[in-house]
């Protein structure tokens, strides 16, 4: 008999207690290679780097079970969609892809189609999938990834759908296997979840409460990346500046960053910083250690104080501007990237103009800009929406032109400069051209006489564009 479904509960997911997060360690040594013998799996991950890191854990488990990865969904025995819920467009993309697999699933009755990640944590989405997408065999969430081997074995019996999504605040699960997607860099979670509850955002409901990993576990993971020859670590958290608060630390992130830098790994980056919690001590540490890259992703979302307030961001445009100018004065070569939302329900033309003004003052190196997407169960989805979609799209276009102008202007300054680039491999379009990122986090496409994948090398910049630089290795 099929087991009962365990479905997500969004109201429960938004609750927060003061309890410390439970740390557990899981052992995968007993996993049988027979489950996946002669079988292939396909995984597609959407969304942020935290989700990419989860996808690497899922791949790690699949390969321990003996599955071999394949890049073509229709050649796979197990198809995993590790999804993102941040905007409706992202969800529709996944649902479209799963919709197109209906015939495939009918023709391959032994195959298993699986949805996990943030969409699986949404009550409305899971209901939609269960009623409209009979081809989906299995759904599990972000809080019980370690249950994959057991759930998959059940699903492979085809005795009914397997649905297990938990809506508690979340635990910390250590010692899970990992199959890294990059050979030159590695993602390291420093904390999970989010307690900020920005009014437009679904993440606090899909990822649970803010909880920090023990520092030793983080440093162990960095050392193992270093031992494997990787040159860069990317520390991950929805709001890394809050690291350690739940462990009773006052300046946890600055201290952690210092310890990470002391490991001697060549490059350290971190995503995402929240403007509200950024401390002067963090800037001191960035300044002190050359292996902490001088590029900062600092999402501002809007330049209007009225909108920022309605978003529950907890800072003003003036605070953001002073943070940026303080950092620029202390770390002159720092580069800034950001995220922006246009068309928030209460945003007027005057509010939007303030966003443009802020963008002109900050001259970001790169920005991710989005039209507001109402997320079911969040406060902003219930606010009265004052602008039609056509106006929002027009604002997005105006904003993007402005962003691209500043990005292009900033990049011009690099012409003739020599930048240190960590090469990620040959470019997809041309095998003679390599690509990688400079210390400033600029995407650089460059020529090189030998295969320089996974090494850091000097590249002279010969041409500049809005979102990339061209060069030649010296
Ligand atoms: N934790 C990060 C952001 C994570 S989500 C932070 O606080 O900065 C990544 C970006 O998606 C956000 O910065 C925001 O710009 C965008 N985003 C989140 N929810 C959205 C929504 N409902 N509609 C449109 N964009 C959204
Ligand atoms: Fe979402 Fe705000 Fe948390 Fe970022 S800080 S994940 S935008 S709620
Ligand atoms: Fe998307 Fe979830 Fe990340 S909603 S942005 S995958 S935390």
Short mmCIF file of C-alpha atoms and ligand atoms in Angstrom, two decimals:
data_model
loop_
_atom_site.label_atom_id
_atom_site.label_comp_id
_atom_site.label_asym_id
_atom_site.label_seq_id
_atom_site.Cartn_x
_atom_site.Cartn_y
_atom_site.Cartn_z
CA UNK A 1 0.00 0.00 0.00
CA UNK A 2 1.15 3.52 -0.78
CA UNK A 3 1.98 5.62 2.25
CA UNK A 4 0.01 8.75 3.07
CA UNK A 5 1.21 12.05 1.68
CA UNK A 6 3.00 14.48 3.99
CA UNK A 7 2.07 17.87 2.51
CA UNK A 8 3.54 21.34 3.09
CA UNK A 9 1.78 23.79 5.40
CA UNK A 10 2.70 27.41 4.67
CA UNK A 11 1.31 28.82 7.90
CA UNK A 12 3.45 26.40 9.89
CA UNK A 13 6.45 27.23 7.67
CA UNK A 14 6.24 30.93 8.64
CA UNK A 15 6.39 30.30 12.40
CA UNK A 16 9.58 30.98 14.32
CA UNK A 17 10.60 29.81 17.79
CA UNK A 18 13.64 30.70 19.87
CA UNK A 19 14.82 27.09 19.95
CA UNK A 20 18.36 26.42 18.80
CA UNK A 21 18.58 24.48 15.54
CA UNK A 22 19.13 20.77 15.88
CA UNK A 23 22.41 19.53 14.37
CA UNK A 24 22.39 15.99 13.07
CA UNK A 25 24.91 13.88 11.25
CA UNK A 26 23.83 11.26 8.77
CA UNK A 27 25.71 8.23 7.51
CA UNK A 28 25.38 7.09 3.92
CA UNK A 29 27.91 4.29 4.11
CA UNK A 30 25.18 1.63 4.02
CA UNK A 31 23.70 2.84 0.72
CA UNK A 32 23.41 0.01 -1.74
CA UNK A 33 24.96 0.50 -5.17
CA UNK A 34 22.41 -1.98 -6.51
CA UNK A 35 19.54 0.52 -6.43
CA UNK A 36 21.05 2.49 -9.27
CA UNK A 37 22.90 -0.31 -11.02
CA UNK A 38 22.83 0.25 -14.78
CA UNK A 39 20.48 3.21 -14.29
CA UNK A 40 20.82 6.87 -15.15
CA UNK A 41 19.65 10.02 -13.43
CA UNK A 42 19.03 13.49 -14.77
CA UNK A 43 18.96 16.56 -12.55
CA UNK A 44 18.08 20.12 -13.41
CA UNK A 45 18.57 22.78 -10.76
CA UNK A 46 16.95 26.22 -10.87
CA UNK A 47 17.38 29.25 -8.63
CA UNK A 48 20.09 30.47 -6.32
CA UNK A 49 23.45 29.02 -5.34
CA UNK A 50 21.96 27.47 -2.20
CA UNK A 51 19.83 25.38 -4.50
CA UNK A 52 22.84 24.55 -6.67
CA UNK A 53 24.61 23.32 -3.53
CA UNK A 54 21.56 21.18 -2.65
CA UNK A 55 21.65 19.78 -6.20
CA UNK A 56 25.27 18.78 -5.59
CA UNK A 57 24.21 16.90 -2.45
CA UNK A 58 21.43 15.16 -4.36
CA UNK A 59 23.89 14.15 -7.11
CA UNK A 60 26.26 12.90 -4.42
CA UNK A 61 23.55 10.62 -3.02
CA UNK A 62 22.44 9.40 -6.45
CA UNK A 63 25.98 8.44 -7.38
CA UNK A 64 26.51 6.65 -4.06
CA UNK A 65 23.45 4.60 -4.97
CA UNK A 66 25.12 3.64 -8.24
CA UNK A 67 23.22 5.92 -10.64
CA UNK A 68 25.14 7.49 -13.48
CA UNK A 69 24.39 11.07 -14.46
CA UNK A 70 23.08 11.88 -17.94
CA UNK A 71 22.40 15.25 -19.53
CA UNK A 72 19.34 14.24 -21.54
CA UNK A 73 16.14 13.95 -19.49
CA UNK A 74 14.60 11.49 -21.90
CA UNK A 75 17.47 9.01 -21.50
CA UNK A 76 17.14 8.92 -17.71
CA UNK A 77 15.48 6.44 -15.37
CA UNK A 78 15.14 9.02 -12.59
CA UNK A 79 14.42 12.67 -13.49
CA UNK A 80 14.92 15.20 -10.70
CA UNK A 81 13.73 18.81 -10.91
CA UNK A 82 15.33 20.82 -8.12
CA UNK A 83 13.13 23.89 -8.30
CA UNK A 84 13.00 27.59 -7.35
CA UNK A 85 9.91 29.45 -6.15
CA UNK A 86 11.17 33.01 -6.16
CA UNK A 87 8.98 34.23 -9.05
CA UNK A 88 5.99 32.75 -10.86
CA UNK A 89 7.90 32.77 -14.17
CA UNK A 90 10.50 30.40 -12.69
CA UNK A 91 7.71 28.07 -11.58
CA UNK A 92 5.92 28.16 -14.90
CA UNK A 93 9.13 27.18 -16.62
CA UNK A 94 9.43 24.04 -14.49
CA UNK A 95 5.76 23.17 -14.84
CA UNK A 96 6.06 23.55 -18.63
CA UNK A 97 9.02 21.21 -18.68
CA UNK A 98 7.25 18.63 -16.53
CA UNK A 99 4.10 19.01 -18.65
CA UNK A 100 6.10 18.11 -21.74
CA UNK A 101 7.20 14.84 -20.09
CA UNK A 102 3.69 13.38 -19.86
CA UNK A 103 4.05 11.17 -22.95
CA UNK A 104 7.59 10.17 -22.00
CA UNK A 105 6.37 8.99 -18.59
CA UNK A 106 3.57 6.97 -20.20
CA UNK A 107 6.02 5.33 -22.59
CA UNK A 108 8.49 4.63 -19.76
CA UNK A 109 6.35 3.32 -16.91
CA UNK A 110 9.42 2.35 -14.86
CA UNK A 111 10.84 5.88 -14.82
CA UNK A 112 10.50 8.18 -11.81
CA UNK A 113 9.84 11.93 -12.13
CA UNK A 114 10.66 13.84 -9.02
CA UNK A 115 10.15 17.45 -7.86
CA UNK A 116 12.18 18.87 -4.98
CA UNK A 117 13.54 22.27 -3.94
CA UNK A 118 11.58 25.40 -3.03
CA UNK A 119 8.47 24.79 -5.18
CA UNK A 120 7.94 21.54 -3.30
CA UNK A 121 7.63 23.58 -0.08
CA UNK A 122 4.67 25.58 -1.43
CA UNK A 123 1.26 24.35 -0.43
CA UNK A 124 -0.52 25.69 -3.53
CA UNK A 125 2.09 24.32 -5.94
CA UNK A 126 2.05 20.81 -4.50
CA UNK A 127 -1.77 20.78 -4.76
CA UNK A 128 -1.50 21.95 -8.37
CA UNK A 129 1.05 19.25 -9.19
CA UNK A 130 -0.96 16.49 -7.54
CA UNK A 131 -4.11 17.38 -9.44
CA UNK A 132 -2.73 18.44 -12.83
CA UNK A 133 0.54 16.54 -13.30
CA UNK A 134 -0.10 12.81 -12.79
CA UNK A 135 3.30 12.07 -14.34
CA UNK A 136 5.07 13.27 -11.16
CA UNK A 137 5.95 10.25 -8.97
CA UNK A 138 7.73 11.83 -6.06
CA UNK A 139 7.90 15.15 -4.18
CA UNK A 140 10.23 15.98 -1.31
CA UNK A 141 11.25 19.32 0.18
CA UNK A 142 14.27 21.35 1.24
CA UNK A 143 14.15 20.08 4.86
CA UNK A 144 14.50 16.36 4.18
CA UNK A 145 16.98 15.98 1.34
CA UNK A 146 18.72 13.23 3.29
CA UNK A 147 15.57 11.09 2.92
CA UNK A 148 16.07 10.86 -0.86
CA UNK A 149 17.49 7.30 -0.95
CA UNK A 150 14.62 5.86 1.06
CA UNK A 151 11.91 7.83 -0.72
CA UNK A 152 13.33 6.93 -4.11
CA UNK A 153 13.34 3.24 -3.30
CA UNK A 154 9.66 3.52 -2.42
CA UNK A 155 8.87 5.48 -5.58
CA UNK A 156 10.68 2.95 -7.76
CA UNK A 157 8.19 0.28 -6.62
CA UNK A 158 5.46 2.32 -8.34
CA UNK A 159 2.87 1.59 -5.71
CA UNK A 160 1.60 5.18 -5.72
CA UNK A 161 3.09 8.64 -5.41
CA UNK A 162 5.61 9.38 -2.69
CA UNK A 163 5.10 12.84 -1.17
CA UNK A 164 7.04 13.93 1.91
CA UNK A 165 7.43 17.66 2.53
CA UNK A 166 8.15 18.94 6.04
CA UNK A 167 7.26 22.45 7.19
CA UNK A 168 9.22 22.75 10.41
CA UNK A 169 11.84 25.43 11.07
CA UNK A 170 14.66 23.27 9.79
CA UNK A 171 17.68 21.42 11.15
CA UNK A 172 21.31 21.31 10.13
CA UNK A 173 22.29 18.03 8.54
CA UNK A 174 26.03 17.36 8.33
CA UNK A 175 28.11 14.77 6.49
CA UNK A 176 25.94 14.43 3.41
CA UNK A 177 27.70 13.29 0.25
CA UNK A 178 28.46 15.85 -2.46
CA UNK A 179 29.23 15.73 -6.15
CA UNK A 180 30.65 19.17 -6.95
CA UNK A 181 29.68 20.81 -10.22
CA UNK A 182 32.88 22.85 -10.57
CA UNK A 183 36.48 21.72 -10.40
CA UNK A 184 37.87 25.19 -9.66
CA UNK A 185 35.48 26.46 -6.99
CA UNK A 186 33.06 25.19 -4.38
CA UNK A 187 29.96 26.41 -2.59
CA UNK A 188 29.93 26.21 1.18
CA UNK A 189 26.75 26.86 3.17
CA UNK A 190 27.47 28.89 6.26
CA UNK A 191 23.84 29.26 7.24
CA UNK A 192 20.41 28.19 6.12
CA UNK A 193 16.98 29.81 6.08
CA UNK A 194 15.93 33.40 6.59
CA UNK A 195 14.18 35.36 9.36
CA UNK A 196 13.93 38.67 7.52
CA UNK A 197 10.47 38.19 6.05
CA UNK A 198 10.74 40.83 3.34
CA UNK A 199 7.08 41.19 2.42
CA UNK A 200 7.49 40.04 -1.21
CA UNK A 201 9.66 37.01 -0.55
CA UNK A 202 8.83 33.31 -0.32
CA UNK A 203 12.25 32.14 0.94
CA UNK A 204 11.51 32.34 4.71
CA UNK A 205 8.64 29.91 4.07
CA UNK A 206 10.53 27.51 1.78
CA UNK A 207 13.83 27.41 3.69
CA UNK A 208 12.88 27.72 7.34
CA UNK A 209 14.48 29.79 10.04
CA UNK A 210 17.92 31.38 10.05
CA UNK A 211 20.37 28.81 11.42
CA UNK A 212 24.15 28.85 11.35
CA UNK A 213 26.44 25.90 10.79
CA UNK A 214 29.13 25.24 13.36
CA UNK A 215 32.32 27.04 12.39
CA UNK A 216 34.39 23.85 12.52
CA UNK A 217 32.11 22.13 9.99
CA UNK A 218 32.49 25.11 7.64
CA UNK A 219 36.27 25.20 7.97
CA UNK A 220 36.46 21.42 7.42
CA UNK A 221 34.56 21.78 4.16
CA UNK A 222 36.84 24.62 3.03
CA UNK A 223 39.94 22.58 3.83
CA UNK A 224 38.63 19.64 1.85
CA UNK A 225 37.97 21.92 -1.15
CA UNK A 226 41.49 23.24 -0.79
CA UNK A 227 42.91 19.70 -0.59
CA UNK A 228 41.07 18.83 -3.83
CA UNK A 229 42.89 21.69 -5.57
CA UNK A 230 39.98 24.11 -5.77
CA UNK A 231 40.96 27.76 -5.74
CA UNK A 232 37.80 29.52 -4.64
CA UNK A 233 35.11 29.10 -2.00
CA UNK A 234 31.79 30.85 -2.09
CA UNK A 235 30.22 31.16 1.33
CA UNK A 236 26.44 30.93 1.13
CA UNK A 237 23.54 32.21 3.18
CA UNK A 238 20.42 34.27 2.42
CA UNK A 239 21.90 36.93 4.61
CA UNK A 240 25.44 36.02 5.57
CA UNK A 241 25.93 39.01 7.85
CA UNK A 242 23.61 37.39 10.38
CA UNK A 243 25.97 34.41 10.70
CA UNK A 244 26.37 33.20 14.28
CA UNK A 245 23.62 35.25 15.85
CA UNK A 246 21.67 32.10 16.67
CA UNK A 247 24.86 30.66 18.19
CA UNK A 248 25.19 33.65 20.50
CA UNK A 249 27.96 35.46 18.59
CA UNK A 250 27.96 39.26 18.26
CA UNK A 251 30.22 39.59 15.27
CA UNK A 252 30.00 36.09 13.93
CA UNK A 253 30.38 36.82 10.24
CA UNK A 254 33.49 38.99 10.54
CA UNK A 255 35.11 36.33 12.76
CA UNK A 256 34.14 33.50 10.45
CA UNK A 257 35.43 35.38 7.42
CA UNK A 258 38.76 35.91 9.15
CA UNK A 259 39.06 32.19 9.99
CA UNK A 260 38.16 31.25 6.41
CA UNK A 261 40.81 33.65 5.09
CA UNK A 262 43.39 32.14 7.46
CA UNK A 263 42.96 28.73 5.73
CA UNK A 264 44.97 30.30 2.91
CA UNK A 265 42.57 29.33 0.11
CA UNK A 266 43.24 31.59 -2.87
CA UNK A 267 39.81 33.21 -3.17
CA UNK A 268 36.82 33.76 -0.92
CA UNK A 269 33.50 35.25 -1.95
CA UNK A 270 30.20 35.36 -0.11
CA UNK A 271 26.52 35.71 -1.02
CA UNK A 272 24.27 37.39 -0.01
CA UNK A 273 24.95 40.38 2.19
CA UNK A 274 22.02 42.26 3.65
CA UNK A 275 22.52 46.05 3.83
CA UNK A 276 20.82 46.18 7.24
CA UNK A 277 23.35 43.95 9.03
CA UNK A 278 26.60 44.95 7.39
CA UNK A 279 29.21 45.76 10.04
CA UNK A 280 32.33 47.85 10.05
CA UNK A 281 34.27 44.82 11.39
CA UNK A 282 33.41 42.92 8.21
CA UNK A 283 34.89 45.73 6.11
CA UNK A 284 38.04 45.62 8.30
CA UNK A 285 38.46 41.89 7.63
CA UNK A 286 37.89 42.33 3.89
CA UNK A 287 40.55 45.00 3.87
CA UNK A 288 43.04 42.94 5.85
CA UNK A 289 43.00 39.72 3.81
CA UNK A 290 43.89 39.79 0.11
CA UNK A 291 42.24 36.40 -0.45
CA UNK A 292 38.81 37.89 0.36
CA UNK A 293 37.70 39.24 -3.00
CA UNK A 294 36.83 42.91 -3.17
CA UNK A 295 33.48 42.47 -4.82
CA UNK A 296 30.22 42.65 -2.99
CA UNK A 297 26.71 41.59 -3.87
CA UNK A 298 24.51 43.94 -1.89
CA UNK A 299 20.84 43.79 -2.94
CA UNK A 300 19.12 47.15 -2.54
CA UNK A 301 15.72 46.29 -4.14
CA UNK A 302 14.53 49.92 -4.38
CA UNK A 303 15.72 53.51 -4.00
CA UNK A 304 12.48 54.73 -2.43
CA UNK A 305 12.21 54.80 1.36
CA UNK A 306 8.42 54.37 1.15
CA UNK A 307 8.82 51.20 -0.92
CA UNK A 308 11.71 49.89 1.21
CA UNK A 309 9.48 50.30 4.24
CA UNK A 310 6.61 48.40 2.62
CA UNK A 311 9.12 45.73 1.66
CA UNK A 312 10.23 45.45 5.31
CA UNK A 313 13.87 45.81 4.29
CA UNK A 314 14.84 47.67 7.46
CA UNK A 315 17.06 50.38 5.90
CA UNK A 316 16.70 53.62 3.97
CA UNK A 317 18.20 54.63 0.64
CA UNK A 318 20.46 57.00 2.56
CA UNK A 319 21.78 54.16 4.74
CA UNK A 320 22.51 52.11 1.64
CA UNK A 321 24.30 55.00 -0.07
CA UNK A 322 26.42 55.72 2.98
CA UNK A 323 27.35 52.04 3.24
CA UNK A 324 28.47 52.01 -0.39
CA UNK A 325 30.46 55.23 -0.07
CA UNK A 326 32.04 54.09 3.21
CA UNK A 327 33.19 50.88 1.58
CA UNK A 328 34.44 52.66 -1.52
CA UNK A 329 36.50 55.01 0.61
CA UNK A 330 38.01 52.16 2.64
CA UNK A 331 38.42 49.65 -0.21
CA UNK A 332 38.88 51.82 -3.32
CA UNK A 333 38.87 49.03 -5.93
CA UNK A 334 35.71 47.33 -4.61
CA UNK A 335 33.01 46.42 -7.14
CA UNK A 336 29.29 46.29 -6.37
CA UNK A 337 26.47 44.19 -7.73
CA UNK A 338 22.85 44.31 -6.62
CA UNK A 339 19.28 43.07 -7.04
CA UNK A 340 16.37 45.38 -7.84
CA UNK A 341 12.61 44.91 -7.96
CA UNK A 342 10.38 47.19 -10.04
CA UNK A 343 6.61 47.32 -9.85
CA UNK A 344 6.28 46.54 -6.15
CA UNK A 345 2.50 46.93 -5.44
CA UNK A 346 2.79 50.44 -3.94
CA UNK A 347 5.50 51.75 -6.31
CA UNK A 348 4.61 55.09 -7.97
CA UNK A 349 6.43 56.84 -10.82
CA UNK A 350 8.12 59.03 -8.22
CA UNK A 351 9.29 55.95 -6.27
CA UNK A 352 10.67 54.44 -9.44
CA UNK A 353 12.52 57.68 -10.20
CA UNK A 354 14.21 57.36 -6.79
CA UNK A 355 15.43 53.90 -7.78
CA UNK A 356 16.95 55.39 -10.94
CA UNK A 357 18.58 58.14 -8.87
CA UNK A 358 20.09 55.58 -6.50
CA UNK A 359 21.37 53.54 -9.43
CA UNK A 360 23.02 56.68 -10.86
CA UNK A 361 24.73 57.34 -7.57
CA UNK A 362 25.91 53.78 -6.98
CA UNK A 363 26.96 52.95 -10.56
CA UNK A 364 26.66 49.19 -10.00
CA UNK A 365 28.94 46.84 -11.91
CA UNK A 366 26.09 44.44 -12.51
CA UNK A 367 22.51 44.13 -11.33
CA UNK A 368 19.76 41.56 -11.44
CA UNK A 369 16.46 43.31 -11.98
CA UNK A 370 13.00 41.80 -11.76
CA UNK A 371 9.36 42.75 -12.06
CA UNK A 372 7.59 42.07 -8.76
CA UNK A 373 5.89 38.69 -8.77
CA UNK A 374 3.17 38.09 -6.16
CA UNK A 375 3.94 34.99 -4.07
CA UNK A 376 1.00 33.25 -2.47
CA UNK A 377 0.91 33.63 1.32
CA UNK A 378 3.29 36.62 1.48
CA UNK A 379 2.08 40.05 2.71
CA UNK A 380 2.93 41.88 -0.54
CA UNK A 381 0.70 39.52 -2.52
CA UNK A 382 -2.24 40.92 -0.53
CA UNK A 383 -1.32 44.61 -1.08
CA UNK A 384 -3.29 46.65 -3.58
CA UNK A 385 -1.33 46.76 -6.81
CA UNK A 386 -1.40 50.23 -8.36
CA UNK A 387 0.44 49.93 -11.68
CA UNK A 388 -0.55 47.82 -14.69
CA UNK A 389 1.91 45.22 -15.96
CA UNK A 390 2.68 47.30 -19.08
CA UNK A 391 3.94 50.16 -16.86
CA UNK A 392 6.04 47.74 -14.81
CA UNK A 393 7.61 46.28 -17.93
CA UNK A 394 8.38 49.75 -19.19
CA UNK A 395 10.05 50.61 -15.87
CA UNK A 396 12.12 47.44 -16.11
CA UNK A 397 13.31 48.39 -19.57
CA UNK A 398 14.26 51.92 -18.51
CA UNK A 399 16.07 50.55 -15.47
CA UNK A 400 17.93 47.94 -17.49
CA UNK A 401 19.15 50.54 -19.97
CA UNK A 402 20.45 52.66 -17.11
CA UNK A 403 22.14 49.66 -15.43
CA UNK A 404 23.74 48.59 -18.66
CA UNK A 405 25.06 52.12 -19.27
CA UNK A 406 26.80 52.21 -15.89
CA UNK A 407 28.13 48.66 -16.25
CA UNK A 408 29.56 49.51 -19.64
CA UNK A 409 31.14 52.76 -18.35
CA UNK A 410 32.71 50.95 -15.37
CA UNK A 411 34.13 48.23 -17.59
CA UNK A 412 35.83 50.72 -19.94
CA UNK A 413 38.29 51.51 -17.14
CA UNK A 414 39.70 47.98 -17.38
CA UNK A 415 40.96 48.33 -20.96
CA UNK A 416 44.73 47.73 -20.99
CA UNK A 417 44.71 46.51 -17.37
CA UNK A 418 46.02 43.10 -16.31
CA UNK A 419 43.51 41.13 -14.23
CA UNK A 420 43.95 37.84 -12.35
CA UNK A 421 41.43 35.39 -13.81
CA UNK A 422 40.42 31.98 -12.45
CA UNK A 423 39.82 30.01 -15.62
CA UNK A 424 36.67 27.85 -15.58
CA UNK A 425 37.35 26.20 -18.95
CA UNK A 426 36.91 26.76 -22.67
CA UNK A 427 33.91 28.87 -23.65
CA UNK A 428 30.86 27.04 -24.98
CA UNK A 429 30.88 28.90 -28.27
CA UNK A 430 34.59 28.68 -29.12
CA UNK A 431 37.02 26.03 -27.77
CA UNK A 432 40.01 28.34 -28.39
CA UNK A 433 38.59 30.96 -26.08
CA UNK A 434 38.57 30.41 -22.31
CA UNK A 435 36.41 32.11 -19.74
CA UNK A 436 36.62 32.82 -16.07
CA UNK A 437 36.16 35.46 -13.41
CA UNK A 438 38.59 38.13 -12.28
CA UNK A 439 39.10 39.05 -8.64
CA UNK A 440 36.64 41.91 -9.22
CA UNK A 441 34.09 39.26 -10.35
CA UNK A 442 34.21 40.38 -13.98
CA UNK A 443 33.45 37.73 -16.57
CA UNK A 444 36.53 37.58 -18.83
CA UNK A 445 36.72 35.75 -22.17
CA UNK A 446 40.32 35.36 -23.26
CA UNK A 447 42.70 33.54 -25.57
CA UNK A 448 45.44 31.34 -24.21
CA UNK A 449 47.97 29.09 -25.97
CA UNK A 450 47.42 26.15 -23.64
CA UNK A 451 44.62 24.61 -21.58
CA UNK A 452 44.60 26.77 -18.46
CA UNK A 453 41.38 25.39 -16.90
CA UNK A 454 41.29 25.64 -13.09
CA UNK A 455 44.34 27.92 -12.86
CA UNK A 456 44.65 31.60 -11.96
CA UNK A 457 46.46 33.59 -14.61
CA UNK A 458 47.23 37.14 -15.70
CA UNK A 459 45.02 38.35 -18.52
CA UNK A 460 45.45 41.65 -20.34
CA UNK A 461 42.12 43.25 -21.19
CA UNK A 462 41.84 44.22 -24.85
CA UNK A 463 38.11 44.97 -25.25
CA UNK A 464 35.27 45.81 -22.90
CA UNK A 465 31.49 45.27 -23.06
CA UNK A 466 28.60 45.93 -20.68
CA UNK A 467 28.68 42.53 -19.01
CA UNK A 468 32.03 40.99 -19.96
CA UNK A 469 35.62 41.75 -20.88
CA UNK A 470 37.83 40.28 -23.64
CA UNK A 471 41.52 39.67 -23.20
CA UNK A 472 44.63 37.62 -23.82
CA UNK A 473 46.58 35.57 -21.31
CA UNK A 474 50.11 36.86 -20.68
N1 LIG B 1 18.53 36.88 0.39
C1 LIG B 1 18.78 37.75 -0.67
C2 LIG B 1 17.93 37.54 -1.89
C3 LIG B 1 17.38 36.22 -2.26
S1 LIG B 1 16.19 36.18 -3.52
C4 LIG B 1 18.58 39.17 -0.19
O1 LIG B 1 17.87 39.43 0.73
O2 LIG B 1 19.10 40.06 -0.79
C5 LIG B 1 17.04 36.95 -4.88
C6 LIG B 1 16.35 38.16 -5.41
O3 LIG B 1 15.11 37.83 -6.01
C7 LIG B 1 16.00 39.20 -4.39
O4 LIG B 1 17.09 40.00 -4.04
C8 LIG B 1 14.91 39.99 -5.08
O5 LIG B 1 15.45 41.05 -5.83
C9 LIG B 1 14.28 38.97 -6.02
N2 LIG B 1 12.94 38.59 -5.56
C10 LIG B 1 12.61 37.95 -4.43
N3 LIG B 1 11.27 37.81 -4.33
C11 LIG B 1 10.74 38.38 -5.44
C12 LIG B 1 9.41 38.58 -5.93
N4 LIG B 1 8.36 38.16 -5.25
N5 LIG B 1 9.25 39.20 -7.12
C13 LIG B 1 10.32 39.64 -7.83
N6 LIG B 1 11.59 39.50 -7.42
C14 LIG B 1 11.81 38.87 -6.24
FE1 LIG B 2 13.98 36.97 0.94
FE2 LIG B 2 14.45 39.17 2.31
FE3 LIG B 2 15.22 36.80 3.27
FE4 LIG B 2 16.46 37.84 1.16
S1 LIG B 2 16.42 38.70 3.23
S2 LIG B 2 15.75 35.74 1.39
S3 LIG B 2 14.80 38.88 0.08
S4 LIG B 2 13.13 37.49 2.98
FE1 LIG B 3 14.76 30.12 -5.38
FE2 LIG B 3 14.61 28.83 -3.14
FE3 LIG B 3 16.87 29.95 -3.85
S1 LIG B 3 13.06 30.15 -3.97
S2 LIG B 3 16.21 31.71 -5.04
S3 LIG B 3 15.87 28.31 -4.91
S4 LIG B 3 16.11 29.75 -1.78
#
